Coordinates of C-alpha atoms in Angstrom, one line a residue:
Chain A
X19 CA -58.3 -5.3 32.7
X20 CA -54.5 -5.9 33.3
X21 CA -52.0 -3.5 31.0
X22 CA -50.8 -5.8 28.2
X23 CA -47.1 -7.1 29.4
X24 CA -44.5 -4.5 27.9
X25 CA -42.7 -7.1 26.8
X26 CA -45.0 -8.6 24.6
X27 CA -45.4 -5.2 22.8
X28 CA -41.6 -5.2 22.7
X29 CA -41.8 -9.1 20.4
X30 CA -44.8 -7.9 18.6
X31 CA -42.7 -4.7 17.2
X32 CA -39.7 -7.3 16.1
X33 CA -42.5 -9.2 13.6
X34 CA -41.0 -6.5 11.3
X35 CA -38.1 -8.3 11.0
X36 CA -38.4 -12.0 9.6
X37 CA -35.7 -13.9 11.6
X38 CA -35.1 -12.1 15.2
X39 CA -31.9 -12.2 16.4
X40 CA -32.1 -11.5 19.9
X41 CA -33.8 -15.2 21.6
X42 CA -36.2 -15.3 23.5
X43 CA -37.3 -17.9 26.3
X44 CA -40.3 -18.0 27.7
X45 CA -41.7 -14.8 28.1
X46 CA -38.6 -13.0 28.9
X47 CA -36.4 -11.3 26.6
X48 CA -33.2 -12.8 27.0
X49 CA -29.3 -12.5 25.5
X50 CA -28.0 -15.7 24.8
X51 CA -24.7 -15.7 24.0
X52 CA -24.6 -19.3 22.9
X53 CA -22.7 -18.8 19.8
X54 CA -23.3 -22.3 18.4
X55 CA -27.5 -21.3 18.2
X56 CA -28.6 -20.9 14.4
X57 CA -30.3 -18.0 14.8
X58 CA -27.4 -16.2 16.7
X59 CA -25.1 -17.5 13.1
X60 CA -27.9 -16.2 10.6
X61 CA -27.7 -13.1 12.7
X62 CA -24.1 -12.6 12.5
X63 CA -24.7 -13.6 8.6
X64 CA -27.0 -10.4 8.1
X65 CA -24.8 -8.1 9.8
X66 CA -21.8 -9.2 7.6
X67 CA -24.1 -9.5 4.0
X68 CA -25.5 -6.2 4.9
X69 CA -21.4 -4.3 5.4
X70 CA -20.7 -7.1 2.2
X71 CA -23.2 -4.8 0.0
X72 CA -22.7 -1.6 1.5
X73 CA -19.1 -1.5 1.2
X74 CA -19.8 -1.8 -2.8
X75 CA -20.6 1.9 -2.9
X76 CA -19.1 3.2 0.0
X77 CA -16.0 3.4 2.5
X78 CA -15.8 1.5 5.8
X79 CA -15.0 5.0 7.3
X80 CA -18.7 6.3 6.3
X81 CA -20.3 3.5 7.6
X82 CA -22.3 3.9 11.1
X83 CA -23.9 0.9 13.2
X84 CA -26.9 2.5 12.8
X85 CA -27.0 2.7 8.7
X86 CA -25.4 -1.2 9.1
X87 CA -27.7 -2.5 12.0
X88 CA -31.1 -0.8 9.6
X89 CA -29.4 -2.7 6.6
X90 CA -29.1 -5.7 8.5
X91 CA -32.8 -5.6 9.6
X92 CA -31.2 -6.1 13.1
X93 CA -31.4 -3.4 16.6
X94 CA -28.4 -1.4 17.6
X95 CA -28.9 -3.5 20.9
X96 CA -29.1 -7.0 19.1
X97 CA -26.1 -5.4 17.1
X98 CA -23.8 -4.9 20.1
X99 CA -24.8 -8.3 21.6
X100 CA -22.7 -9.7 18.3
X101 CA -20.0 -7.3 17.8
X102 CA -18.4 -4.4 19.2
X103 CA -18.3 -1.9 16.4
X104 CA -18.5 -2.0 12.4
X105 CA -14.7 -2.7 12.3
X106 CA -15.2 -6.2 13.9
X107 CA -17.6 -7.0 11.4
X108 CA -15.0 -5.8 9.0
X109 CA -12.3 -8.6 10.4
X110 CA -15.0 -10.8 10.3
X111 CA -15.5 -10.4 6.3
X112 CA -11.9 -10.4 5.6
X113 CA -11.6 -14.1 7.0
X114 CA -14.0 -14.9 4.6
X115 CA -12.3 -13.8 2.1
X116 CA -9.3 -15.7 3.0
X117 CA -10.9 -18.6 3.4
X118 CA -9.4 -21.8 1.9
X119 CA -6.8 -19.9 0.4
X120 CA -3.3 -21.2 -0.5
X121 CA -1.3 -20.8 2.6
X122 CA 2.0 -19.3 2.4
X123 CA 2.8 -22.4 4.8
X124 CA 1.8 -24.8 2.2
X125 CA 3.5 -23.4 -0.7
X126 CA 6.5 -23.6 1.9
X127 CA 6.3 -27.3 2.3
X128 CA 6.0 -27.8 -1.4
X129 CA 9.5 -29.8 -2.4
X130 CA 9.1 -29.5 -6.1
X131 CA 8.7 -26.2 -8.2
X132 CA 4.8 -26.3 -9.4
X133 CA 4.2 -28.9 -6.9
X134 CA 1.6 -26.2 -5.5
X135 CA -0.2 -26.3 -8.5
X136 CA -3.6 -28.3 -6.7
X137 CA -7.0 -27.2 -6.7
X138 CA -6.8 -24.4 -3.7
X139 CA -7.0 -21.1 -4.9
X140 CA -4.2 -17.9 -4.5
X141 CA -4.2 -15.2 -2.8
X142 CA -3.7 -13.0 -5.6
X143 CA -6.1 -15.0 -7.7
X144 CA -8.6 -14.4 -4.9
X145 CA -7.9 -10.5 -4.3
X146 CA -8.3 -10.1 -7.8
X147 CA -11.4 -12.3 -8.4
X148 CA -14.0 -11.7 -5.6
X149 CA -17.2 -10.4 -6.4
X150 CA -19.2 -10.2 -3.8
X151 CA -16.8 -9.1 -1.2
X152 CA -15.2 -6.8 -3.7
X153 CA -16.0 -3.8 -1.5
X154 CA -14.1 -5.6 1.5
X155 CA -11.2 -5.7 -0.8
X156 CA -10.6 -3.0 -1.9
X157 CA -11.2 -1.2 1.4
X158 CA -7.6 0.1 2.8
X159 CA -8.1 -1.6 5.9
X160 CA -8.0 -4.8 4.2
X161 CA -4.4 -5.2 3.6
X162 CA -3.4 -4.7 7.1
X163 CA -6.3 -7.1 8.8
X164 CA -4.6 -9.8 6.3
X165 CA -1.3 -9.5 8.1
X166 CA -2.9 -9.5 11.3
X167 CA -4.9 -12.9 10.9
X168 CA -1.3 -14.2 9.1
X169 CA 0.6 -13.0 12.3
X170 CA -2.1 -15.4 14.6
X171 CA -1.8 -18.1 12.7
X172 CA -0.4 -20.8 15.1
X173 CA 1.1 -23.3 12.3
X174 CA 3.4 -20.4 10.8
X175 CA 6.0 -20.7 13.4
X176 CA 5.7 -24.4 13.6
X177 CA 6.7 -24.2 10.0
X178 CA 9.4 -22.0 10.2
X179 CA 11.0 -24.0 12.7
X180 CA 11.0 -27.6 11.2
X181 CA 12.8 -25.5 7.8
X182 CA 15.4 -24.3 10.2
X183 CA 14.1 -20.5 9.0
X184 CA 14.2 -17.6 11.4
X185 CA 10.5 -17.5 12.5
X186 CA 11.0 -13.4 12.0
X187 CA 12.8 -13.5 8.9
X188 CA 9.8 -15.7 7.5
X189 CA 7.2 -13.1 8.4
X190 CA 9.1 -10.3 7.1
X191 CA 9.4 -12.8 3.9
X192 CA 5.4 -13.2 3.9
X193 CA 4.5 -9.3 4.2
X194 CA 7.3 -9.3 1.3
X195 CA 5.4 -11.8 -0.7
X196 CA 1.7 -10.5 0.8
X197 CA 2.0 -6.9 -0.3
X198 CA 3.4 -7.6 -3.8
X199 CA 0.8 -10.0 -4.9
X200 CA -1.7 -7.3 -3.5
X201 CA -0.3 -4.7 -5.3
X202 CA -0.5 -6.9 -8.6
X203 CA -4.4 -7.8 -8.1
X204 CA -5.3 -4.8 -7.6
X205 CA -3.2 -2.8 -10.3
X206 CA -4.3 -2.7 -14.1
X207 CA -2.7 -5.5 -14.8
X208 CA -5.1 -7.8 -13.0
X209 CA -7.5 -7.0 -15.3
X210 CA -6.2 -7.4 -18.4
X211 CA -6.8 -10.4 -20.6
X212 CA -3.5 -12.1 -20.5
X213 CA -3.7 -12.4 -16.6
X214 CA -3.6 -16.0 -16.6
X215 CA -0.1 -15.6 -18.3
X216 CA 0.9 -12.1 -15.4
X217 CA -0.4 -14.7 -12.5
X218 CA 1.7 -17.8 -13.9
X219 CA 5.0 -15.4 -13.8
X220 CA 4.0 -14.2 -10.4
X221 CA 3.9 -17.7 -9.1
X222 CA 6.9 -18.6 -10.1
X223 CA 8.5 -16.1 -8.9
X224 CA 7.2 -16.8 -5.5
X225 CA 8.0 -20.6 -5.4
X226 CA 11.6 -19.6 -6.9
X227 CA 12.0 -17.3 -4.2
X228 CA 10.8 -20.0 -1.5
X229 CA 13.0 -22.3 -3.0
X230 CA 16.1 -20.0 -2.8
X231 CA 15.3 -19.0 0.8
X232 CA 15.5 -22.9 2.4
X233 CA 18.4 -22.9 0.6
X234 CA 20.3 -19.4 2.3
Chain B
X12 CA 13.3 64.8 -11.2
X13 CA 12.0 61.3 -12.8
X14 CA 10.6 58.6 -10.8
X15 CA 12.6 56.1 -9.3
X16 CA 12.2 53.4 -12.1
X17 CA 9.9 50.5 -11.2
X18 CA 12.1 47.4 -11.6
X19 CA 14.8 48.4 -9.6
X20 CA 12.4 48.7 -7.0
X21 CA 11.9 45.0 -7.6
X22 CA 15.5 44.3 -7.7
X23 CA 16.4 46.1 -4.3
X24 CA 13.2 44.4 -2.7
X25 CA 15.2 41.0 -3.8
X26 CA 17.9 42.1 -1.9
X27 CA 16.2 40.3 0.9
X28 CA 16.9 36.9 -0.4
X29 CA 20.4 36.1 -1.0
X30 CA 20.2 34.5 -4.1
X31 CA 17.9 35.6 -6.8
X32 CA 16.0 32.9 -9.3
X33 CA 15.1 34.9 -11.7
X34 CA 17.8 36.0 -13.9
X35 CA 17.6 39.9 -14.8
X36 CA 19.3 40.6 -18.8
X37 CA 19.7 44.6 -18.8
X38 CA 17.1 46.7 -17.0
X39 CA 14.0 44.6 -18.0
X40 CA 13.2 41.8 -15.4
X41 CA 13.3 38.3 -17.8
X42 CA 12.6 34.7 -16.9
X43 CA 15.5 32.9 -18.5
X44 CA 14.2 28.9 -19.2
X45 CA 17.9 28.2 -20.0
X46 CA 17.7 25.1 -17.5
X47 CA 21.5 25.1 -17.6
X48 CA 22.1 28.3 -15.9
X49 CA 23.6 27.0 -12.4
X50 CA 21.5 30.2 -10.5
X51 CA 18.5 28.5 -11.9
X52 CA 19.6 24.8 -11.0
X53 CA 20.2 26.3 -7.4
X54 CA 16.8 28.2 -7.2
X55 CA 14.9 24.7 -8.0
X56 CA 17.1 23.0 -5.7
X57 CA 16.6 25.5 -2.8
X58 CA 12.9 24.9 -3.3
X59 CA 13.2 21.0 -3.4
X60 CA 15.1 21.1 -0.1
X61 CA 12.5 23.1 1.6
X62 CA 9.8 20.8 0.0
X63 CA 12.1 18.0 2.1
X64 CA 12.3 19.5 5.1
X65 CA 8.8 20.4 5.5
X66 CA 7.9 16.9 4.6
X67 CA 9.6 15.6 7.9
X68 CA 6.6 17.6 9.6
X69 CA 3.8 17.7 8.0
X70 CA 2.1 16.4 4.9
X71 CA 2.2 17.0 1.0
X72 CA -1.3 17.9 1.3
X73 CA -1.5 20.3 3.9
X74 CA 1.8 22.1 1.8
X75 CA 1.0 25.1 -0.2
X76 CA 3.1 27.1 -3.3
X77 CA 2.7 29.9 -0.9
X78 CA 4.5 28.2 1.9
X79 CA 7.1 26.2 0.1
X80 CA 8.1 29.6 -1.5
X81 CA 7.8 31.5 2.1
X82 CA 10.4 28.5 3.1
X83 CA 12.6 28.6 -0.2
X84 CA 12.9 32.2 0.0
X85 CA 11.6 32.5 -3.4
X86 CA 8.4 34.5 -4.8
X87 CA 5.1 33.0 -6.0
X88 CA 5.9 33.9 -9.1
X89 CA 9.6 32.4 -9.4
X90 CA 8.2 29.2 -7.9
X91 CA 5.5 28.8 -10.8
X92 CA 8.9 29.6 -13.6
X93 CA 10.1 26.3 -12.1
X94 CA 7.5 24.0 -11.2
X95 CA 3.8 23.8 -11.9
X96 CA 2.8 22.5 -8.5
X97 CA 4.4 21.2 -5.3
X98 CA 3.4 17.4 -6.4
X99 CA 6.2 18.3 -9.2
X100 CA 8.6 19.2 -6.7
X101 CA 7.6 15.9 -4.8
X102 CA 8.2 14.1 -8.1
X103 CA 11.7 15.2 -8.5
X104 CA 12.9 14.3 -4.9
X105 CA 11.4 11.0 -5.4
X106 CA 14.1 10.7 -8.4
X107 CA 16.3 12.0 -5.6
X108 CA 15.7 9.6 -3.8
X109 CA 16.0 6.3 -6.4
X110 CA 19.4 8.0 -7.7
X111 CA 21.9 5.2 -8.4
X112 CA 19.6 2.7 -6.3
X113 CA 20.2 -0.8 -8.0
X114 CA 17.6 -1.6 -10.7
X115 CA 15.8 -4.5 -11.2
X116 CA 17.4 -4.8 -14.7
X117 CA 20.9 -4.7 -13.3
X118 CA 19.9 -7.5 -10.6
X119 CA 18.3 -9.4 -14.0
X120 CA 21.1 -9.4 -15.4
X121 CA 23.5 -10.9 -12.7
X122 CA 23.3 -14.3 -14.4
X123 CA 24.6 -16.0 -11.1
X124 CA 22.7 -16.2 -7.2
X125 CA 25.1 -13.8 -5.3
X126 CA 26.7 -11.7 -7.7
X127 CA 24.3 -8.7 -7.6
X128 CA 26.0 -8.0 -4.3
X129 CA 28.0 -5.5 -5.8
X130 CA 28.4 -1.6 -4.1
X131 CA 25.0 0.2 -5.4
X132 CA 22.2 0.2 -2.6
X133 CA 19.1 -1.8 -2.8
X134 CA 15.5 0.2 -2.9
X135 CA 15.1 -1.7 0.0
X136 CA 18.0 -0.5 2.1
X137 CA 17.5 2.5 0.7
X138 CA 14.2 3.4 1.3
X139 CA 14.5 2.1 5.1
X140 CA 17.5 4.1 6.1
X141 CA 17.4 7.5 4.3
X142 CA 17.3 10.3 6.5
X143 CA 17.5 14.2 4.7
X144 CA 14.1 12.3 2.6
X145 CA 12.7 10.5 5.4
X146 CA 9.8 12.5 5.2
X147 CA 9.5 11.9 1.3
X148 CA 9.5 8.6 1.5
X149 CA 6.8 8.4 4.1
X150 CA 4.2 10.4 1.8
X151 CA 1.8 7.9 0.3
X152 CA 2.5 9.6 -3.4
X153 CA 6.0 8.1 -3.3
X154 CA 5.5 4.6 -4.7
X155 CA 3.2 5.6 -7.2
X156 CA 5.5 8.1 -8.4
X157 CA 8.7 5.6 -8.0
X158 CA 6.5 3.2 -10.3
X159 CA 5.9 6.2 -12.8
X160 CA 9.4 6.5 -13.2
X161 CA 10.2 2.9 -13.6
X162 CA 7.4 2.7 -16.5
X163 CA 9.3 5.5 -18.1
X164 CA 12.4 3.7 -17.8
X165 CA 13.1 2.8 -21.3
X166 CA 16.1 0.3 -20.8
X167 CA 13.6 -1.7 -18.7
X168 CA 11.8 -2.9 -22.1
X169 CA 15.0 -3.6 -24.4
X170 CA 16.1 -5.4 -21.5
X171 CA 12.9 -7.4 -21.0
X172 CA 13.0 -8.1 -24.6
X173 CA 17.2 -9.2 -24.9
X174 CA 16.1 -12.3 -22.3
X175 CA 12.6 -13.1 -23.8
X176 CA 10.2 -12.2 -21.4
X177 CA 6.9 -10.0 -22.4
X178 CA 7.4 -6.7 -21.4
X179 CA 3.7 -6.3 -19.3
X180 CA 5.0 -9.6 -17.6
X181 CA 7.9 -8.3 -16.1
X182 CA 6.9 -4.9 -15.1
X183 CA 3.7 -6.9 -13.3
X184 CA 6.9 -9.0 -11.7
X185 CA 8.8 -5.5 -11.0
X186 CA 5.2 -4.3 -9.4
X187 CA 5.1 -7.0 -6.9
X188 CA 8.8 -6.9 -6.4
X189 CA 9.0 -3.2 -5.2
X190 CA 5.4 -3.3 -3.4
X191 CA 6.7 -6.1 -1.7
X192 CA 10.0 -4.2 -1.0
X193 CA 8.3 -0.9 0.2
X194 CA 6.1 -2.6 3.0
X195 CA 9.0 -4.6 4.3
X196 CA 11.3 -1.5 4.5
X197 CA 8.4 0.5 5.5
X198 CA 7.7 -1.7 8.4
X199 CA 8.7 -2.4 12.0
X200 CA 11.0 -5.6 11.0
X201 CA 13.2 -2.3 9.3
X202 CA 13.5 -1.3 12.7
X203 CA 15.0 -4.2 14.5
X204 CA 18.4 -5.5 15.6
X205 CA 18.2 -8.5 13.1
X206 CA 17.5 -6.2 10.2
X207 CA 20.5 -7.4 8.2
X208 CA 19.4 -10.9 8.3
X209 CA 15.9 -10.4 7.4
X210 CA 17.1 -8.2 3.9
X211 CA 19.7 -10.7 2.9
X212 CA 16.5 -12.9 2.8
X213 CA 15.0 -10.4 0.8
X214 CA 17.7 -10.6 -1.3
X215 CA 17.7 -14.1 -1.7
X216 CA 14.0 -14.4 -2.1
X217 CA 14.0 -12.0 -5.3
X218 CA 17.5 -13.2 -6.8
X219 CA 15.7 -17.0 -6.5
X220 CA 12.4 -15.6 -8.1
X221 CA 14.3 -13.9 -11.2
X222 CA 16.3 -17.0 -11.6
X223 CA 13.1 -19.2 -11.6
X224 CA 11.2 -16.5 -14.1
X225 CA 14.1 -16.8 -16.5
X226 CA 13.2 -20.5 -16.9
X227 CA 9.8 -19.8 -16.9

C-alpha cells in the first residue's frame, strides 16, 4: 500500500480553518499571487479584522505575526505570502480609515466658504468617530502613516499647481492642518457633548485659512 | 578641647561649590523659602541650566535628581528645597521657552490680516530655531506642558469672552492651532532653504482662520 501523498495530509490539517488562504490547484500546493482572487481578498480581510480587534487592547509594538497570523486563523507562511510584517498590515488599516474622507484637495477647490459642507465626512470627524478601527487610531504610528499616504497622493501637486501655490508650502500647510485636527479628535474635547458646535469652529477655521492662503 | 562643631563641617564641605543654595542664618544651617533671595533665584536657575544642557543628550526619563544635582553642583537635599522632581524643573524651562512668544490672544486681537507682524516671535519660529533649549523642546512632555500653561492663562478667557466666542471653543481652536504649529516647526520643511516662505503661509493660514471664526 502506497504512503498517503504528504501533501494531502498537509490540506487535510488546513480543514481547521474555514476559508484557506493559500490556493491550491490540483493536487499541488501552490502560491498564487493573483491579487484579484476572492479568497486571496478575504484572506487579506482576516489578517486586517484580526490586527483591527487586537489593537483594541493592545499596542502595535506588542503584536507578533505569530499572535496575528493564530488570530487570523491563517499560517505564518500563508501570512508572509500577503504581507511582509505586522506594520504593513498596519498601513493597510490606516487606508481604511481614510477612506472616503474629505480631501484636503477638495476643500482646496471649494470657491465659497461652507461650500464643503456635502455629504463626505472629515478627518477630524472620522479620527474622532471610528469604532471599530479605534485601536488603529489611537496607535502612535497612525499619525505619521497619514502623512505618508497624503505625501503619495498624485492629485496634491496637480492641485497645488493650477492655484499657483508652492507645491511645498501646501504640504507643510496640510501637516499644519493634519496635526491640529488630530490633536483636537483625540483630546477631551472630542468627546464632550457640544462637539458638533468645537468641530463647526474648527472648520471654519480651516476653510478661512484656505481662503486666506490663495489669496497670499 | 570640644569637638569641632558639626555644621561647620557642612559649611567647609560646601566650600567645594562656589555658590551655596541654601542660605545659613547664624550657626544653625536653615532653608530660607524667601523665593526673592537672588542666591536662591541663582541656585534654581543653575539647576534649570543643567536640566537644559543634559536635555541636548539624553532624555527627561533617563535624568535623575541625583544627576541633575551632580551637574548643578548642588546637593540632593538643596535640589528637593527647590523643586519636587526634575519634570518641575522641565516645566519651568518650558515657560522659558514660551517667554514673550506671541499669544494667540494678541494675534486675536489684531483686527486687520497683516498687522500681527509686529516684533514678538511666533511659537512657530520659536520653537524651530531655539538653540540653548533645543533639547527641551524635543522632549515629548513639552507640548503638553506648553498647553498646561496656556489653560492657566487667565487673560485667554476674558479675552475669549470680550469678542463672544465660548471659551472651550477657542481653546479647542488654540489646540489645533499650536498642534498644528509644533509638527510643522518640528519637522523637516523647518529645515529647508524656503523656510521663510512656508511660515509666512503659516501665518497667513491662521490670521485667515481667526478672521473667519470671528464671523463665525
Amino acid at each position: 500500500m502506497p504512503l498517503y501523498p504528504f501533501w494531502k495530509i498537509r490540506s487535510l490539517l488546513a480543514l481547521q480553518y474555514r476559508t484557506s488562504c493559500t490556493i491550491t490547484s490540483g493536487n499541488r500546493r501552490k502560491t498564487v499571487t493573483n491579487t484579484e482572487d476572492a479568497r486571496f481578498r478575504n484572506c487579506e480581510r482576516r489578517i486586517r479584522d484580526a490586527l483591527a480587534d487586537l489593537l483594541q487592547t493592545k499596542s502595535l509594538t506588542d503584536i507578533s505575526v505569530s499572535e496575528l497570523s493564530r488570530k487570523a486563523k491563517v499560517s505564518r507562511a500563508t501570512f508572509y505570502v500577503h504581507y511582509d510584517n505586522v506594520g504593513d498590515v498596519f498601513d493597510e488599516l490606516v487606508g481604511e480609515v481614510m477612506d472616503n474622507v474629505l480631501s484636503f484637495e477638495e476643500r482646496f477647490s471649494c470657491e465659497n466658504p461652507g461650500c464643503a459642507m456635502h455629504e463626505k465626512p472629515r478627518y477630524c470627524e472620522r479620527v474622532r468617530s471610528e469604532k471599530k478601527l479605534a485601536g488603529v487610531v489611537r496607535e502612535a504610528r497612525f499619525f505619521p502613516s497619514v502623512m505618508a499616504l497624503a505625501w503619495e497622493d498624485p492629485d496634491a501637486k496637480t492641485d497645488a499647481a493650477t492655484r499657483g501655490i508652492n507645491p511645498v508650502v501646501m504640504r507643510a500647510v496640510r501637516l499644519f492642518q493634519m496635526s491640529g485636527c488630530h490633536a483636537v479628535a483625540s483630546s477631551e474635547f472630542a468627546q464632550r457633548n457640544d462637539w458638533p458646535r468645537i468641530r463647526r469652529a474648527i472648520d471654519a477655521f480651516i476653510e478661512g485659512g484656505l481662503r486666506a492662503l490663495e489669496k497670499a
